[in-house]
mmCIF file of C-alpha atoms in Angstrom:
data_model
loop_
_atom_site.group_PDB
_atom_site.id
_atom_site.type_symbol
_atom_site.label_atom_id
_atom_site.label_comp_id
_atom_site.label_asym_id
_atom_site.label_seq_id
_atom_site.Cartn_x
_atom_site.Cartn_y
_atom_site.Cartn_z
ATOM 1 C CA MET A 30 -13.415 -11.817 8.681
ATOM 2 C CA ALA A 31 -13.612 -10.408 5.146
ATOM 3 C CA GLU A 32 -15.874 -10.020 2.177
ATOM 4 C CA ILE A 33 -14.479 -8.648 -1.062
ATOM 5 C CA LEU A 34 -15.840 -7.099 -4.215
ATOM 6 C CA ILE A 35 -13.759 -8.293 -7.153
ATOM 7 C CA ARG A 36 -13.769 -7.326 -10.800
ATOM 8 C CA VAL A 37 -14.280 -10.111 -13.356
ATOM 9 C CA ALA A 38 -13.925 -8.124 -16.583
ATOM 10 C CA ASP A 39 -11.288 -5.551 -17.551
ATOM 11 C CA LYS A 40 -12.196 -1.911 -17.554
ATOM 12 C CA VAL A 41 -10.287 -0.259 -20.399
ATOM 13 C CA HIS A 42 -9.334 3.133 -21.723
ATOM 14 C CA SER A 43 -7.710 4.061 -25.021
ATOM 15 C CA ASP A 44 -5.041 6.173 -23.315
ATOM 16 C CA PRO A 45 -2.320 3.869 -21.949
ATOM 17 C CA ALA A 46 -1.789 5.833 -18.723
ATOM 18 C CA ARG A 47 -5.488 6.045 -17.944
ATOM 19 C CA ASN A 48 -5.872 2.396 -18.894
ATOM 20 C CA ALA A 49 -3.272 1.532 -16.267
ATOM 21 C CA GLN A 50 -5.486 3.203 -13.682
ATOM 22 C CA CYS A 51 -8.557 1.210 -14.719
ATOM 23 C CA THR A 52 -9.273 -1.841 -12.614
ATOM 24 C CA LYS A 53 -8.935 -5.192 -14.340
ATOM 25 C CA ARG A 54 -10.211 -8.762 -14.095
ATOM 26 C CA GLY A 55 -8.960 -10.183 -10.811
ATOM 27 C CA ASP A 56 -8.585 -6.812 -9.056
ATOM 28 C CA VAL A 57 -10.080 -6.487 -5.604
ATOM 29 C CA ILE A 58 -12.194 -3.347 -5.551
ATOM 30 C CA VAL A 59 -13.035 -3.121 -1.872
ATOM 31 C CA VAL A 60 -12.626 -5.166 1.310
ATOM 32 C CA CYS A 61 -15.347 -5.149 3.965
ATOM 33 C CA GLU A 62 -16.119 -6.935 7.195
ATOM 34 C CA ASP A 63 -18.401 -9.973 7.357
ATOM 35 C CA GLY A 64 -22.032 -9.087 7.024
ATOM 36 C CA HIS A 65 -21.448 -5.904 5.052
ATOM 37 C CA VAL A 66 -24.641 -4.623 3.444
ATOM 38 C CA TRP A 67 -23.724 -4.424 -0.217
ATOM 39 C CA GLY A 68 -25.427 -1.955 -2.548
ATOM 40 C CA GLU A 69 -27.604 -2.893 -5.502
ATOM 41 C CA ALA A 70 -24.936 -2.080 -8.069
ATOM 42 C CA GLU A 71 -22.429 -4.210 -6.185
ATOM 43 C CA LYS A 72 -24.879 -7.131 -6.090
ATOM 44 C CA THR A 73 -26.022 -6.898 -9.715
ATOM 45 C CA SER A 74 -23.242 -5.491 -11.888
ATOM 46 C CA PRO A 75 -21.966 -7.989 -14.457
ATOM 47 C CA PHE A 76 -18.412 -6.685 -13.919
ATOM 48 C CA TRP A 77 -18.175 -7.518 -10.222
ATOM 49 C CA ARG A 78 -18.636 -10.473 -7.898
ATOM 50 C CA ILE A 79 -18.884 -10.581 -4.115
ATOM 51 C CA VAL A 80 -16.842 -13.255 -2.370
ATOM 52 C CA SER A 81 -17.136 -14.107 1.294
ATOM 53 C CA LEU A 82 -13.822 -15.151 2.858
ATOM 54 C CA PRO A 83 -14.648 -16.548 6.307
ATOM 55 C CA ASN A 84 -11.010 -17.571 6.929
ATOM 56 C CA VAL A 85 -9.295 -14.411 5.742
ATOM 57 C CA THR A 86 -8.997 -11.312 7.910
ATOM 58 C CA VAL A 87 -9.741 -7.803 6.653
ATOM 59 C CA SER A 88 -6.101 -6.927 7.347
ATOM 60 C CA GLU A 89 -4.837 -9.774 5.178
ATOM 61 C CA ALA A 90 -7.283 -9.000 2.385
ATOM 62 C CA SER A 91 -6.349 -5.305 2.482
ATOM 63 C CA MET A 92 -3.039 -6.251 0.921
ATOM 64 C CA TRP A 93 -4.874 -6.834 -2.352
ATOM 65 C CA LEU A 94 -5.999 -3.214 -2.435
ATOM 66 C CA GLY A 95 -2.419 -1.935 -2.669
ATOM 67 C CA PRO A 96 -1.545 -0.102 -5.873
ATOM 68 C CA GLU A 97 1.624 -0.620 -7.833
ATOM 69 C CA PRO A 98 4.122 1.685 -6.117
ATOM 70 C CA GLN A 99 6.166 4.454 -7.652
ATOM 71 C CA VAL A 100 9.867 3.560 -7.762
ATOM 72 C CA ASP A 101 11.275 6.915 -8.854
ATOM 73 C CA ILE A 102 9.893 10.112 -7.355
ATOM 74 C CA VAL A 103 12.192 12.270 -9.464
ATOM 75 C CA ALA A 104 10.658 10.869 -12.655
ATOM 76 C CA PRO A 105 7.397 9.228 -11.509
ATOM 77 C CA SER A 106 5.767 6.827 -13.923
ATOM 78 C CA ARG A 107 2.412 7.582 -15.508
ATOM 79 C CA MET A 108 1.869 3.863 -15.906
ATOM 80 C CA VAL A 109 1.583 2.659 -12.287
ATOM 81 C CA GLN A 110 -1.374 0.335 -12.058
ATOM 82 C CA ARG A 111 -4.370 0.715 -9.788
ATOM 83 C CA ARG A 112 -3.757 -2.659 -8.172
ATOM 84 C CA LEU A 113 -0.495 -4.559 -7.687
ATOM 85 C CA TRP A 114 -2.086 -8.032 -7.422
ATOM 86 C CA THR A 115 -4.340 -10.014 -9.745
ATOM 87 C CA LEU A 116 -6.245 -12.728 -7.908
ATOM 88 C CA ASP A 117 -6.838 -16.040 -9.620
ATOM 89 C CA LEU A 118 -10.573 -16.276 -10.204
ATOM 90 C CA ALA A 119 -10.437 -20.009 -10.908
ATOM 91 C CA THR A 120 -9.179 -20.509 -7.348
ATOM 92 C CA LEU A 121 -11.735 -18.189 -5.753
ATOM 93 C CA PHE A 122 -14.638 -19.673 -7.692
ATOM 94 C CA ALA A 123 -13.502 -23.296 -7.662
ATOM 95 C CA ALA A 124 -16.588 -24.244 -5.635
ATOM 96 C CA ALA A 125 -18.960 -22.115 -7.709
ATOM 97 C CA PRO A 126 -17.707 -21.784 -11.301
ATOM 98 C CA ASP A 127 -21.221 -21.040 -12.548
ATOM 99 C CA ALA A 128 -21.341 -17.949 -10.375
ATOM 100 C CA LEU A 129 -18.202 -16.644 -12.051
ATOM 101 C CA ALA A 130 -19.657 -17.158 -15.524
ATOM 102 C CA ASP A 131 -23.127 -15.844 -14.699
ATOM 103 C CA ASP A 132 -23.339 -12.134 -15.482
ATOM 104 C CA THR A 133 -26.964 -12.042 -14.326
ATOM 105 C CA ARG A 134 -25.619 -12.560 -10.780
ATOM 106 C CA ARG A 135 -28.246 -15.093 -9.685
ATOM 107 C CA ALA A 136 -25.881 -15.911 -6.841
ATOM 108 C CA ALA A 137 -25.311 -12.564 -5.175
ATOM 109 C CA LYS A 138 -22.382 -13.857 -3.137
ATOM 110 C CA VAL A 139 -20.103 -16.893 -3.181
ATOM 111 C CA VAL A 140 -17.989 -18.308 -0.385
ATOM 112 C CA PHE A 141 -14.343 -19.284 -0.568
ATOM 113 C CA ALA A 142 -13.403 -21.204 2.564
ATOM 114 C CA GLY A 143 -9.647 -21.274 2.035
ATOM 115 C CA ARG A 144 -7.090 -19.154 3.829
ATOM 116 C CA PHE A 145 -5.128 -16.079 2.786
ATOM 117 C CA ALA A 146 -2.072 -18.155 1.836
ATOM 118 C CA GLN A 147 -4.116 -20.204 -0.628
ATOM 119 C CA ILE A 148 -5.446 -17.164 -2.426
ATOM 120 C CA GLN A 149 -2.125 -15.340 -2.319
ATOM 121 C CA GLY A 150 -0.288 -18.414 -3.594
ATOM 122 C CA ALA A 151 -2.365 -18.305 -6.754
ATOM 123 C CA ALA A 152 -2.235 -14.514 -7.151
ATOM 124 C CA THR A 153 -0.041 -12.767 -9.699
ATOM 125 C CA ARG A 154 2.019 -9.629 -9.203
ATOM 126 C CA LYS A 155 1.323 -7.447 -12.216
ATOM 127 C CA PRO A 156 4.291 -6.762 -14.474
ATOM 128 C CA VAL A 157 5.520 -3.188 -14.730
ATOM 129 C CA LEU A 158 4.078 -1.376 -17.738
ATOM 130 C CA ASP A 159 6.464 0.500 -19.989
ATOM 131 C CA ASP A 160 5.591 4.115 -20.657
ATOM 132 C CA PRO A 161 5.551 4.618 -24.436
ATOM 133 C CA ARG A 162 6.958 8.113 -23.862
ATOM 134 C CA ASN A 163 10.084 6.960 -21.996
ATOM 135 C CA VAL A 164 13.247 5.795 -23.684
ATOM 136 C CA GLY A 165 16.450 4.495 -22.193
ATOM 137 C CA GLU A 166 17.340 3.126 -18.779
ATOM 138 C CA ASN A 167 16.482 4.527 -15.358
ATOM 139 C CA PRO A 168 19.821 6.098 -14.272
ATOM 140 C CA ARG A 169 19.009 5.378 -10.628
ATOM 141 C CA VAL A 170 18.890 1.625 -11.079
ATOM 142 C CA LEU A 171 22.441 0.268 -11.005
ATOM 143 C CA MET B 26 1.721 23.911 11.764
ATOM 144 C CA SER B 27 1.664 20.323 10.573
ATOM 145 C CA CYS B 28 3.472 18.733 7.691
ATOM 146 C CA GLU B 29 1.918 16.847 4.800
ATOM 147 C CA MET B 30 3.867 13.784 3.771
ATOM 148 C CA LYS B 31 3.754 13.037 0.096
ATOM 149 C CA LYS B 32 5.201 10.974 -2.739
ATOM 150 C CA THR B 33 6.014 7.691 -1.092
ATOM 151 C CA PHE B 34 7.994 5.286 -3.233
ATOM 152 C CA VAL B 35 9.574 1.894 -3.271
ATOM 153 C CA LEU B 36 13.299 1.486 -3.827
ATOM 154 C CA GLY B 37 14.141 -2.160 -4.285
ATOM 155 C CA ASN B 38 13.259 -3.961 -1.067
ATOM 156 C CA ILE B 39 12.395 -0.892 1.023
ATOM 157 C CA PHE B 40 9.533 1.596 1.201
ATOM 158 C CA ILE B 41 10.353 5.267 1.606
ATOM 159 C CA ARG B 42 8.118 8.035 2.901
ATOM 160 C CA PRO B 43 9.742 11.413 2.309
ATOM 161 C CA MET B 44 9.036 13.930 5.028
ATOM 162 C CA PRO B 45 9.579 17.433 3.677
ATOM 163 C CA LEU B 46 9.497 20.167 6.356
ATOM 164 C CA PRO B 47 10.005 23.416 4.456
ATOM 165 C CA LYS B 48 9.793 25.726 7.442
ATOM 166 C CA ALA B 49 11.391 25.618 10.884
ATOM 167 C CA GLY B 50 8.726 24.910 13.447
ATOM 168 C CA MET B 51 6.684 22.583 11.252
ATOM 169 C CA VAL B 52 5.558 19.522 13.175
ATOM 170 C CA VAL B 53 4.777 15.942 12.286
ATOM 171 C CA ASN B 54 2.219 15.196 14.976
ATOM 172 C CA GLY B 55 2.743 12.377 17.456
ATOM 173 C CA HIS B 56 2.149 8.928 16.014
ATOM 174 C CA LYS B 57 3.471 5.380 16.237
ATOM 175 C CA HIS B 58 3.986 2.507 13.839
ATOM 176 C CA ASN B 59 3.286 -1.212 13.824
ATOM 177 C CA PHE B 60 6.928 -2.056 13.076
ATOM 178 C CA ASP B 61 10.411 -0.607 13.602
ATOM 179 C CA HIS B 62 11.539 1.862 10.958
ATOM 180 C CA ALA B 63 14.619 3.957 10.242
ATOM 181 C CA THR B 64 14.613 7.702 9.649
ATOM 182 C CA GLN B 65 17.347 9.463 7.706
ATOM 183 C CA VAL B 66 17.799 13.206 8.110
ATOM 184 C CA LEU B 67 18.989 14.259 4.672
ATOM 185 C CA ARG B 68 18.883 18.023 5.051
ATOM 186 C CA GLY B 69 18.323 20.460 7.896
ATOM 187 C CA SER B 70 17.676 19.553 11.484
ATOM 188 C CA ILE B 71 14.916 17.975 13.593
ATOM 189 C CA LEU B 72 13.914 17.524 17.208
ATOM 190 C CA VAL B 73 12.291 14.185 18.013
ATOM 191 C CA LYS B 74 10.178 13.767 21.130
ATOM 192 C CA ALA B 75 9.431 10.117 21.786
ATOM 193 C CA LYS B 76 7.514 8.122 24.352
ATOM 194 C CA ARG B 77 8.456 4.482 24.619
ATOM 195 C CA PRO B 78 5.870 1.780 25.409
ATOM 196 C CA ASP B 79 7.196 1.669 28.993
ATOM 197 C CA GLY B 80 6.389 5.359 29.399
ATOM 198 C CA THR B 81 9.944 6.699 29.145
ATOM 199 C CA VAL B 82 10.021 10.092 27.422
ATOM 200 C CA ILE B 83 13.087 11.133 25.444
ATOM 201 C CA GLU B 84 14.021 14.128 23.329
ATOM 202 C CA ARG B 85 16.808 14.083 20.768
ATOM 203 C CA ARG B 86 18.123 16.439 18.113
ATOM 204 C CA PHE B 87 19.387 15.180 14.775
ATOM 205 C CA ASP B 88 21.305 17.382 12.310
ATOM 206 C CA ALA B 89 21.779 16.226 8.714
ATOM 207 C CA PRO B 90 23.343 13.964 7.737
ATOM 208 C CA ASP B 91 22.125 11.626 10.471
ATOM 209 C CA TYR B 92 19.706 8.771 11.107
ATOM 210 C CA PHE B 93 17.847 7.007 13.881
ATOM 211 C CA LEU B 94 15.655 3.983 14.530
ATOM 212 C CA VAL B 95 12.096 4.295 15.773
ATOM 213 C CA ARG B 96 10.966 1.142 17.527
ATOM 214 C CA ALA B 97 7.476 -0.225 16.953
ATOM 215 C CA ASP B 98 4.824 1.333 19.202
ATOM 216 C CA THR B 99 7.091 4.214 20.235
ATOM 217 C CA GLU B 100 5.044 7.373 19.903
ATOM 218 C CA HIS B 101 7.116 10.127 18.282
ATOM 219 C CA GLU B 102 6.654 13.754 17.251
ATOM 220 C CA ILE B 103 9.069 15.508 14.895
ATOM 221 C CA THR B 104 9.713 19.255 14.763
ATOM 222 C CA ALA B 105 11.824 20.933 12.096
ATOM 223 C CA LEU B 106 14.547 23.108 13.603
ATOM 224 C CA ALA B 107 15.632 24.604 10.288
ATOM 225 C CA ASP B 108 14.032 25.702 7.054
ATOM 226 C CA ASN B 109 14.157 23.294 4.111
ATOM 227 C CA THR B 110 14.503 20.225 6.290
ATOM 228 C CA LEU B 111 14.046 16.839 4.635
ATOM 229 C CA ALA B 112 13.952 13.427 6.251
ATOM 230 C CA TRP B 113 13.057 10.003 4.890
ATOM 231 C CA CYS B 114 11.185 7.354 6.868
ATOM 232 C CA VAL B 115 12.367 3.957 5.645
ATOM 233 C CA PHE B 116 10.349 0.782 6.120
ATOM 234 C CA SER B 117 10.750 -2.862 5.252
ATOM 235 C CA ASN B 118 8.202 -4.417 2.942
ATOM 236 C CA ARG B 119 6.107 -7.016 4.726
ATOM 237 C CA MET B 120 3.417 -9.642 4.316
ATOM 238 C CA PRO B 121 0.313 -9.455 6.564
ATOM 239 C CA ASP B 122 1.931 -11.865 9.034
ATOM 240 C CA GLY B 123 4.746 -9.337 9.504
ATOM 241 C CA GLU B 124 7.365 -11.278 7.606
ATOM 242 C CA VAL B 125 9.884 -9.026 5.846
ATOM 243 C CA VAL B 126 9.982 -9.657 2.117
ATOM 244 C CA GLN B 127 12.056 -8.423 -0.786
ATOM 245 C CA GLN B 128 9.280 -6.778 -2.748
ATOM 246 C CA TYR B 129 6.499 -4.320 -2.013
ATOM 247 C CA THR B 130 3.338 -6.270 -1.264
ATOM 248 C CA GLY B 131 0.666 -3.592 -1.033
ATOM 249 C CA TRP B 132 0.023 -4.324 2.658
ATOM 250 C CA GLU B 133 -0.174 -0.755 3.921
ATOM 251 C CA GLU B 134 -0.128 -1.708 7.619
ATOM 252 C CA ALA B 135 3.595 -2.409 7.182
ATOM 253 C CA TYR B 136 4.111 1.361 6.959
ATOM 254 C CA MET B 137 1.495 2.573 9.426
#
């Protein structure tokens, strides 16, 4: 089953297109198998948390790594986001809210015992970001 | 020679992987997918060699404009027969349980 590294604070950039490519609060950074040996930065960074998901497969969790897709290859958007889904941290940390708030990471890892459907049911699909440089409608959307 | 696929995109409720084959003789090496998918030959001409799960081997030519269905787990190799060939592989969007859904989900195994 899966363990995930998830971001708990937005990474930002002043340029809108680069900001779209920065991972945000609720973004899954990586999905690993049970028992993965996490690095020091992964275990101590205030921006990340490690969540063990004993009832979620790696395949299911891999869905949360998917980026926002391009929808027009003739005029691709600069604003596609690094991750399509934002997970609800209140759901994931319902059993350990202190671990979510604790940037010192005294708890290196928390466990969420629910299934994929529970997490996905509380997840949010990110809205499409408008490119400040584009005006008018996409002629290929009827 | 092998072909590099690039610039996938989502169009409404389907996922499209363009397969540009600029030169005759270019090959998309044998591979298979987890789910059925359609291929549209938009330009040029291709030869498809396929091996079904039961071991049957078939070879078919498709000249644009044309299309065909590749069943799940059918190994297939595609060779361009003309310069400037272009085909699109078209997939349904799916959840991790395989259910077809109306929006892209990010579950990449739907297209592998």
